Amino acid sequence: GNTAILKPSSLNPTVANVIEKMMKECFSEEYVAVFKGSTEVTNVLLEERFDHIFFTGSPRVGRIVMAAAAKHLTKVTLELGGKSPTIVHKDANLKVAARRIIAGKMLNVGQTCIAPDHVHVHADIRDAFEKEMVKTLREFYGDASSQNPDLGRMINDRHFQRVAALIDKARVLTGGQTDAGQRYIAPTLLKDISMDDAIMQEEIFGPVLPMLTYQSLEELIGNLKKLPEYPLALYLFTSSDQVERQVLDSTQFGGGCINNTVMHVANPNLPFGGVGESGMGAYHGKNSFDAFSHKRSILKATTLFDIKFRDAPYKDKVNMLKKMIK
């Protein structure tokens, strides 16, 4: 029974046009309206009073949305992002891990909020894993990935420049090629990265995947706690229930997968959402219905009789009330 206003991102006018066309074909504008445009349109909309605001995007804009909602005490669902880590323990199936990590990372060339942002690899299997990752990239996209129709481009020049600047040529394991005219960035693996490097200070949101090494789970968990904020997702590859339990019990994140990436969002029975900097609230399936609903509690009492023990005066009723409470 909700009416809705949809505001697509101005960064992708093609998708915005498709959304507008679909909504006009399916709904009267008095029920669902689409507003296209840039920041000015968003700011005007945020001045209005809504029952609920749902936003997906960056933490920076999420703060703006939440501040505007606070003026009217409007509740919000924020699905943001963050540096989602992937962990490959020494007992992982490396071939499966490489394929599923590359598939998740290169979906929309890394421009998804749940893309694996970086990989922590156990030192014992680092060399073997790196070889498997390079092999998988070539299998997926060939030696001339710029000609591969399955590989997209960065959404605009600003994001192309930002991601291209994160590539340290001295640490490229494979890839690293860029073409500003096409906004093309080759699928790129970076090796020998540390938590202090520049690429580890912000969400990448592109086809560049830095790889770090750890010796023990204690070192790994310590590194995960150095991340700027709680990530939207975490992915762990291991065959050990004990390793799984230790990592999950020691970290905070929105949701994730064991021995896979990204696929948790495809299950409508799993709530999807972040925590802290990566968002608040959850949706997907029934959780989406709940996100846009208010659960209104109503108690209907009979008038056929009236129990007066709760009424004043309370003398001689205290002991009875204590027994009822117990």
CSV table of N, CA, C and O in Angstrom, one decimal, residues 81-173:
chain,number,residue,atom,x,y,z
A,81,GLY,N,28.7,0.5,1.8
A,81,GLY,CA,29.8,-0.3,1.2
A,81,GLY,C,30.9,-0.5,2.2
A,81,GLY,O,30.7,-0.7,3.4
A,82,GLY,N,32.1,-0.4,1.7
A,82,GLY,CA,33.3,-0.6,2.5
A,82,GLY,C,34.3,-1.6,1.9
A,82,GLY,O,34.1,-2.1,0.8
A,83,LYS,N,35.4,-1.8,2.6
A,83,LYS,CA,36.5,-2.6,2.1
A,83,LYS,C,36.2,-4.1,2.5
A,83,LYS,O,36.7,-4.6,3.5
A,84,SER,N,35.4,-4.8,1.7
A,84,SER,CA,35.0,-6.2,2.0
A,84,SER,C,36.2,-7.1,1.8
A,84,SER,O,36.6,-7.3,0.7
A,85,PRO,N,36.6,-7.8,2.9
A,85,PRO,CA,37.8,-8.7,2.8
A,85,PRO,C,37.4,-10.1,2.3
A,85,PRO,O,36.3,-10.5,2.6
A,86,THR,N,38.4,-10.7,1.6
A,86,THR,CA,38.3,-12.1,1.3
A,86,THR,C,39.5,-12.8,1.9
A,86,THR,O,40.6,-12.3,1.9
A,87,ILE,N,39.3,-14.0,2.5
A,87,ILE,CA,40.3,-14.7,3.2
A,87,ILE,C,40.5,-16.1,2.6
A,87,ILE,O,39.5,-16.8,2.4
A,88,VAL,N,41.7,-16.4,2.2
A,88,VAL,CA,42.0,-17.7,1.7
A,88,VAL,C,42.9,-18.4,2.6
A,88,VAL,O,44.1,-18.1,2.7
A,89,HIS,N,42.4,-19.4,3.4
A,89,HIS,CA,43.2,-20.1,4.4
A,89,HIS,C,44.0,-21.2,3.7
A,89,HIS,O,43.7,-21.6,2.6
A,90,LYS,N,45.0,-21.7,4.4
A,90,LYS,CA,45.9,-22.7,3.8
A,90,LYS,C,45.2,-24.0,3.4
A,90,LYS,O,45.7,-24.8,2.7
A,91,ASP,N,44.0,-24.3,4.0
A,91,ASP,CA,43.3,-25.5,3.7
A,91,ASP,C,42.2,-25.3,2.7
A,91,ASP,O,41.4,-26.2,2.5
A,92,ALA,N,42.2,-24.2,2.0
A,92,ALA,CA,41.1,-23.9,1.0
A,92,ALA,C,41.4,-24.7,-0.3
A,92,ALA,O,42.5,-25.0,-0.6
A,93,ASN,N,40.3,-24.9,-1.0
A,93,ASN,CA,40.4,-25.4,-2.4
A,93,ASN,C,40.8,-24.2,-3.3
A,93,ASN,O,39.9,-23.4,-3.6
A,94,LEU,N,42.0,-24.2,-3.7
A,94,LEU,CA,42.5,-23.0,-4.4
A,94,LEU,C,41.9,-22.8,-5.8
A,94,LEU,O,41.6,-21.6,-6.1
A,95,LYS,N,41.6,-23.8,-6.5
A,95,LYS,CA,41.0,-23.6,-7.8
A,95,LYS,C,39.6,-23.1,-7.7
A,95,LYS,O,39.3,-22.1,-8.4
A,96,VAL,N,38.8,-23.6,-6.8
A,96,VAL,CA,37.5,-23.1,-6.5
A,96,VAL,C,37.5,-21.7,-6.0
A,96,VAL,O,36.8,-20.8,-6.4
A,97,ALA,N,38.4,-21.4,-5.1
A,97,ALA,CA,38.6,-20.1,-4.5
A,97,ALA,C,38.9,-19.1,-5.6
A,97,ALA,O,38.3,-18.0,-5.6
A,98,ALA,N,39.8,-19.4,-6.4
A,98,ALA,CA,40.2,-18.4,-7.5
A,98,ALA,C,39.1,-18.1,-8.4
A,98,ALA,O,38.8,-16.9,-8.7
A,99,ARG,N,38.4,-19.1,-8.8
A,99,ARG,CA,37.3,-18.9,-9.8
A,99,ARG,C,36.2,-18.0,-9.1
A,99,ARG,O,35.6,-17.1,-9.7
A,100,ARG,N,35.8,-18.3,-7.9
A,100,ARG,CA,34.7,-17.6,-7.2
A,100,ARG,C,35.1,-16.2,-6.8
A,100,ARG,O,34.3,-15.3,-6.8
A,101,ILE,N,36.4,-16.0,-6.5
A,101,ILE,CA,36.8,-14.7,-6.1
A,101,ILE,C,36.9,-13.8,-7.4
A,101,ILE,O,36.4,-12.6,-7.4
A,102,ILE,N,37.4,-14.3,-8.5
A,102,ILE,CA,37.5,-13.5,-9.7
A,102,ILE,C,36.1,-13.2,-10.2
A,102,ILE,O,35.8,-12.1,-10.6
A,103,ALA,N,35.2,-14.2,-10.2
A,103,ALA,CA,33.8,-14.0,-10.6
A,103,ALA,C,33.1,-12.9,-9.8
A,103,ALA,O,32.4,-12.1,-10.4
A,104,GLY,N,33.3,-12.9,-8.5
A,104,GLY,CA,32.7,-11.9,-7.7
A,104,GLY,C,33.3,-10.6,-7.8
A,104,GLY,O,32.6,-9.5,-7.8
A,105,LYS,N,34.6,-10.5,-8.0
A,105,LYS,CA,35.3,-9.3,-8.1
A,105,LYS,C,35.1,-8.6,-9.4
A,105,LYS,O,34.9,-7.4,-9.5
A,106,MET,N,35.0,-9.3,-10.5
A,106,MET,CA,34.9,-8.7,-11.8
A,106,MET,C,33.5,-8.5,-12.3
A,106,MET,O,33.3,-8.0,-13.4
A,107,LEU,N,32.5,-8.9,-11.5
A,107,LEU,CA,31.2,-8.6,-11.8
A,107,LEU,C,31.0,-7.1,-11.9
A,107,LEU,O,31.3,-6.3,-11.0
A,108,ASN,N,30.6,-6.6,-13.1
A,108,ASN,CA,30.5,-5.2,-13.3
A,108,ASN,C,31.8,-4.5,-13.1
A,108,ASN,O,31.9,-3.4,-12.6
A,109,VAL,N,32.9,-5.2,-13.5
A,109,VAL,CA,34.3,-4.7,-13.3
A,109,VAL,C,34.5,-4.1,-11.9
A,109,VAL,O,35.2,-3.1,-11.7
A,110,GLY,N,34.0,-4.8,-10.9
A,110,GLY,CA,34.3,-4.4,-9.5
A,110,GLY,C,33.4,-3.3,-9.0
A,110,GLY,O,33.6,-2.9,-7.8
A,111,GLN,N,32.5,-2.8,-9.8
A,111,GLN,CA,31.7,-1.7,-9.4
A,111,GLN,C,30.4,-2.2,-8.7
A,111,GLN,O,29.3,-1.9,-9.2
A,112,THR,N,30.5,-3.0,-7.7
A,112,THR,CA,29.4,-3.4,-6.9
A,112,THR,C,29.8,-3.3,-5.4
A,112,THR,O,31.0,-3.4,-5.0
A,113,CYS,N,28.8,-3.0,-4.5
A,113,CYS,CA,29.1,-2.7,-3.1
A,113,CYS,C,29.6,-3.9,-2.4
A,113,CYS,O,30.2,-3.8,-1.3
A,114,ILE,N,29.4,-5.1,-2.9
A,114,ILE,CA,29.8,-6.4,-2.2
A,114,ILE,C,30.9,-7.1,-2.9
A,114,ILE,O,31.2,-8.2,-2.6
A,115,ALA,N,31.6,-6.4,-3.8
A,115,ALA,CA,32.7,-7.0,-4.5
A,115,ALA,C,33.9,-7.3,-3.5
A,115,ALA,O,34.1,-6.5,-2.6
A,116,PRO,N,34.6,-8.4,-3.6
A,116,PRO,CA,35.8,-8.6,-2.8
A,116,PRO,C,36.7,-7.4,-3.0
A,116,PRO,O,37.1,-7.2,-4.2
A,117,ASP,N,37.0,-6.7,-2.0
A,117,ASP,CA,37.9,-5.5,-2.1
A,117,ASP,C,39.4,-5.9,-2.1
A,117,ASP,O,40.2,-5.3,-2.8
A,118,HIS,N,39.7,-6.9,-1.3
A,118,HIS,CA,41.1,-7.3,-1.2
A,118,HIS,C,41.1,-8.7,-0.7
A,118,HIS,O,40.1,-9.2,-0.2
A,119,VAL,N,42.3,-9.4,-0.8
A,119,VAL,CA,42.4,-10.8,-0.4
A,119,VAL,C,43.5,-11.0,0.6
A,119,VAL,O,44.7,-10.6,0.3
A,120,HIS,N,43.2,-11.7,1.7
A,120,HIS,CA,44.3,-12.1,2.6
A,120,HIS,C,44.5,-13.6,2.4
A,120,HIS,O,43.7,-14.4,2.5
A,121,VAL,N,45.8,-13.9,2.0
A,121,VAL,CA,46.2,-15.2,1.7
A,121,VAL,C,47.2,-15.8,2.7
A,121,VAL,O,48.1,-15.1,3.0
A,122,HIS,N,46.9,-17.0,3.1
A,122,HIS,CA,47.9,-17.6,4.0
A,122,HIS,C,49.2,-17.8,3.3
A,122,HIS,O,49.3,-18.2,2.2
A,123,ALA,N,50.3,-17.5,4.1
A,123,ALA,CA,51.7,-17.5,3.5
A,123,ALA,C,52.0,-18.9,2.9
A,123,ALA,O,52.8,-19.0,1.9
A,124,ASP,N,51.5,-20.0,3.5
A,124,ASP,CA,51.9,-21.3,3.0
A,124,ASP,C,51.4,-21.6,1.6
A,124,ASP,O,52.0,-22.4,0.9
A,125,ILE,N,50.4,-20.9,1.2
A,125,ILE,CA,49.8,-21.3,-0.2
A,125,ILE,C,49.8,-20.0,-1.1
A,125,ILE,O,49.2,-20.0,-2.1
A,126,ARG,N,50.5,-19.0,-0.7
A,126,ARG,CA,50.5,-17.7,-1.5
A,126,ARG,C,50.9,-18.0,-2.9
A,126,ARG,O,50.2,-17.5,-3.9
A,127,ASP,N,52.1,-18.6,-3.1
A,127,ASP,CA,52.6,-18.7,-4.5
A,127,ASP,C,51.6,-19.6,-5.4
A,127,ASP,O,51.3,-19.2,-6.5
A,128,ALA,N,51.1,-20.7,-4.8
A,128,ALA,CA,50.2,-21.5,-5.6
A,128,ALA,C,48.9,-20.8,-5.9
A,128,ALA,O,48.3,-20.9,-7.0
A,129,PHE,N,48.4,-20.0,-4.9
A,129,PHE,CA,47.2,-19.2,-5.1
A,129,PHE,C,47.4,-18.1,-6.2
A,129,PHE,O,46.5,-17.9,-7.0
A,130,GLU,N,48.5,-17.4,-6.1
A,130,GLU,CA,48.7,-16.4,-7.1
A,130,GLU,C,48.7,-17.0,-8.5
A,130,GLU,O,48.2,-16.4,-9.5
A,131,LYS,N,49.4,-18.1,-8.7
A,131,LYS,CA,49.4,-18.8,-10.0
A,131,LYS,C,48.0,-19.2,-10.4
A,131,LYS,O,47.6,-19.0,-11.6
A,132,GLU,N,47.2,-19.6,-9.5
A,132,GLU,CA,45.8,-20.0,-9.8
A,132,GLU,C,45.0,-18.8,-10.2
A,132,GLU,O,44.1,-18.9,-11.1
A,133,MET,N,45.2,-17.7,-9.5
A,133,MET,CA,44.4,-16.5,-9.8
A,133,MET,C,44.8,-15.9,-11.2
A,133,MET,O,43.9,-15.5,-12.0
A,134,VAL,N,46.1,-15.9,-11.6
A,134,VAL,CA,46.5,-15.5,-12.9
A,134,VAL,C,45.9,-16.4,-14.0
A,134,VAL,O,45.4,-15.9,-15.0
A,135,LYS,N,46.0,-17.7,-13.7
A,135,LYS,CA,45.4,-18.7,-14.7
A,135,LYS,C,43.9,-18.5,-14.9
A,135,LYS,O,43.4,-18.5,-16.0
A,136,THR,N,43.2,-18.2,-13.8
A,136,THR,CA,41.7,-18.0,-13.9
A,136,THR,C,41.4,-16.8,-14.6
A,136,THR,O,40.5,-16.7,-15.5
A,137,LEU,N,42.1,-15.7,-14.4
A,137,LEU,CA,41.9,-14.4,-15.1
A,137,LEU,C,42.0,-14.6,-16.6
A,137,LEU,O,41.2,-14.1,-17.4
A,138,ARG,N,43.1,-15.3,-17.0
A,138,ARG,CA,43.3,-15.6,-18.5
A,138,ARG,C,42.2,-16.5,-19.0
A,138,ARG,O,41.8,-16.3,-20.2
A,139,GLU,N,41.8,-17.4,-18.2
A,139,GLU,CA,40.7,-18.3,-18.7
A,139,GLU,C,39.4,-17.5,-18.9
A,139,GLU,O,38.7,-17.8,-19.9
A,140,PHE,N,39.1,-16.6,-18.0
A,140,PHE,CA,37.9,-15.8,-18.1
A,140,PHE,C,37.9,-14.8,-19.2
A,140,PHE,O,36.9,-14.6,-19.9
A,141,TYR,N,39.0,-14.1,-19.3
A,141,TYR,CA,39.0,-12.9,-20.2
A,141,TYR,C,40.1,-12.9,-21.3
A,141,TYR,O,40.2,-12.0,-22.1
A,142,GLY,N,40.9,-14.0,-21.4
A,142,GLY,CA,41.9,-14.1,-22.4
A,142,GLY,C,43.1,-13.1,-22.2
A,142,GLY,O,43.2,-12.4,-21.2
A,143,ASP,N,44.0,-13.1,-23.1
A,143,ASP,CA,45.2,-12.3,-23.0
A,143,ASP,C,45.0,-10.9,-23.5
A,143,ASP,O,45.8,-10.0,-23.2
A,144,ALA,N,43.9,-10.6,-24.2
A,144,ALA,CA,43.5,-9.3,-24.6
A,144,ALA,C,42.2,-8.9,-24.0
A,144,ALA,O,41.2,-8.9,-24.7
A,145,SER,N,42.2,-8.6,-22.7
A,145,SER,CA,40.9,-8.4,-22.0
A,145,SER,C,40.2,-7.2,-22.5
A,145,SER,O,39.0,-7.1,-22.4
A,146,SER,N,40.9,-6.2,-23.1
A,146,SER,CA,40.3,-5.0,-23.6
A,146,SER,C,39.3,-5.3,-24.7
A,146,SER,O,38.4,-4.5,-25.0
A,147,GLN,N,39.5,-6.4,-25.4
A,147,GLN,CA,38.7,-6.8,-26.5
A,147,GLN,C,37.5,-7.8,-26.1
A,147,GLN,O,36.7,-8.2,-26.9
A,148,ASN,N,37.5,-8.1,-24.8
A,148,ASN,CA,36.6,-9.1,-24.4
A,148,ASN,C,35.2,-8.5,-24.1
A,148,ASN,O,35.1,-7.5,-23.3
A,149,PRO,N,34.1,-8.9,-24.8
A,149,PRO,CA,32.8,-8.3,-24.6
A,149,PRO,C,32.2,-8.5,-23.2
A,149,PRO,O,31.2,-7.9,-22.8
A,150,ASP,N,32.8,-9.4,-22.4
A,150,ASP,CA,32.3,-9.7,-21.1
A,150,ASP,C,32.8,-8.8,-20.0
A,150,ASP,O,32.5,-8.9,-18.8
A,151,LEU,N,33.7,-7.9,-20.4
A,151,LEU,CA,34.4,-7.0,-19.4
A,151,LEU,C,33.9,-5.6,-19.7
A,151,LEU,O,34.1,-5.1,-20.8
A,152,GLY,N,33.3,-5.0,-18.7
A,152,GLY,CA,32.8,-3.6,-18.8
A,152,GLY,C,33.8,-2.6,-18.6
A,152,GLY,O,35.0,-2.8,-18.7
A,153,ARG,N,33.4,-1.3,-18.4
A,153,ARG,CA,34.2,-0.2,-18.3
A,153,ARG,C,33.9,0.6,-17.0
A,153,ARG,O,32.8,0.4,-16.4
A,154,MET,N,34.7,1.5,-16.6
A,154,MET,CA,34.4,2.3,-15.4
A,154,MET,C,33.3,3.3,-15.8
A,154,MET,O,33.2,3.7,-16.9
A,155,ILE,N,32.5,3.7,-14.8
A,155,ILE,CA,31.3,4.4,-15.1
A,155,ILE,C,31.5,5.8,-15.6
A,155,ILE,O,30.8,6.3,-16.4
A,156,ASN,N,32.6,6.5,-15.1
A,156,ASN,CA,32.9,7.8,-15.6
A,156,ASN,C,34.4,8.1,-15.5
A,156,ASN,O,35.2,7.3,-14.9
A,157,ASP,N,34.8,9.3,-16.0
A,157,ASP,CA,36.2,9.6,-16.0
A,157,ASP,C,36.8,9.8,-14.6
A,157,ASP,O,37.9,9.4,-14.3
A,158,ARG,N,36.0,10.3,-13.7
A,158,ARG,CA,36.5,10.6,-12.3
A,158,ARG,C,36.8,9.2,-11.6
A,158,ARG,O,37.9,9.1,-11.0
A,159,HIS,N,36.0,8.3,-11.8
A,159,HIS,CA,36.2,7.0,-11.1
A,159,HIS,C,37.3,6.2,-11.8
A,159,HIS,O,38.1,5.4,-11.2
A,160,PHE,N,37.4,6.4,-13.2
A,160,PHE,CA,38.5,5.8,-13.9
A,160,PHE,C,39.9,6.3,-13.3
A,160,PHE,O,40.8,5.5,-13.0
A,161,GLN,N,40.0,7.6,-13.2
A,161,GLN,CA,41.2,8.2,-12.7
A,161,GLN,C,41.5,7.8,-11.3
A,161,GLN,O,42.7,7.5,-10.9
A,162,ARG,N,40.5,7.7,-10.5
A,162,ARG,CA,40.7,7.4,-9.1
A,162,ARG,C,41.2,5.9,-8.9
A,162,ARG,O,42.2,5.7,-8.2
A,163,VAL,N,40.6,5.0,-9.6
A,163,VAL,CA,41.0,3.6,-9.5
A,163,VAL,C,42.4,3.4,-10.2
A,163,VAL,O,43.2,2.7,-9.7
A,164,ALA,N,42.6,4.0,-11.4
A,164,ALA,CA,43.9,3.8,-12.1
A,164,ALA,C,45.0,4.3,-11.2
A,164,ALA,O,46.1,3.7,-11.2
A,165,ALA,N,44.8,5.4,-10.4
A,165,ALA,CA,45.8,5.9,-9.6
A,165,ALA,C,46.2,5.0,-8.4
A,165,ALA,O,47.3,5.1,-7.8
A,166,LEU,N,45.4,4.0,-8.1
A,166,LEU,CA,45.6,3.1,-7.0
A,166,LEU,C,46.6,1.9,-7.5
A,166,LEU,O,47.0,1.2,-6.6
A,167,ILE,N,46.8,1.8,-8.8
A,167,ILE,CA,47.7,0.7,-9.3
A,167,ILE,C,49.1,1.1,-9.1
A,167,ILE,O,49.6,2.0,-9.7
A,168,ASP,N,49.8,0.3,-8.2
A,168,ASP,CA,51.3,0.4,-8.1
A,168,ASP,C,51.9,-0.5,-9.1
A,168,ASP,O,51.9,-1.7,-8.9
A,169,LYS,N,52.5,0.1,-10.1
A,169,LYS,CA,53.1,-0.7,-11.2
A,169,LYS,C,54.2,-1.7,-10.7
A,169,LYS,O,54.3,-2.8,-11.3
A,170,ALA,N,54.9,-1.3,-9.6
A,170,ALA,CA,55.9,-2.2,-9.1
A,170,ALA,C,55.4,-3.5,-8.5
A,170,ALA,O,56.1,-4.4,-8.2
A,171,ARG,N,54.1,-3.5,-8.2
A,171,ARG,CA,53.5,-4.6,-7.5
A,171,ARG,C,52.4,-5.3,-8.3
A,171,ARG,O,51.7,-6.1,-7.8
A,172,VAL,N,52.4,-5.1,-9.6
A,172,VAL,CA,51.4,-5.7,-10.4
A,172,VAL,C,51.8,-7.2,-10.7
A,172,VAL,O,52.9,-7.4,-11.2
A,173,LEU,N,51.0,-8.1,-10.4
A,173,LEU,CA,51.2,-9.5,-10.7
A,173,LEU,C,50.7,-9.8,-12.1
A,173,LEU,O,51.4,-10.5,-12.8
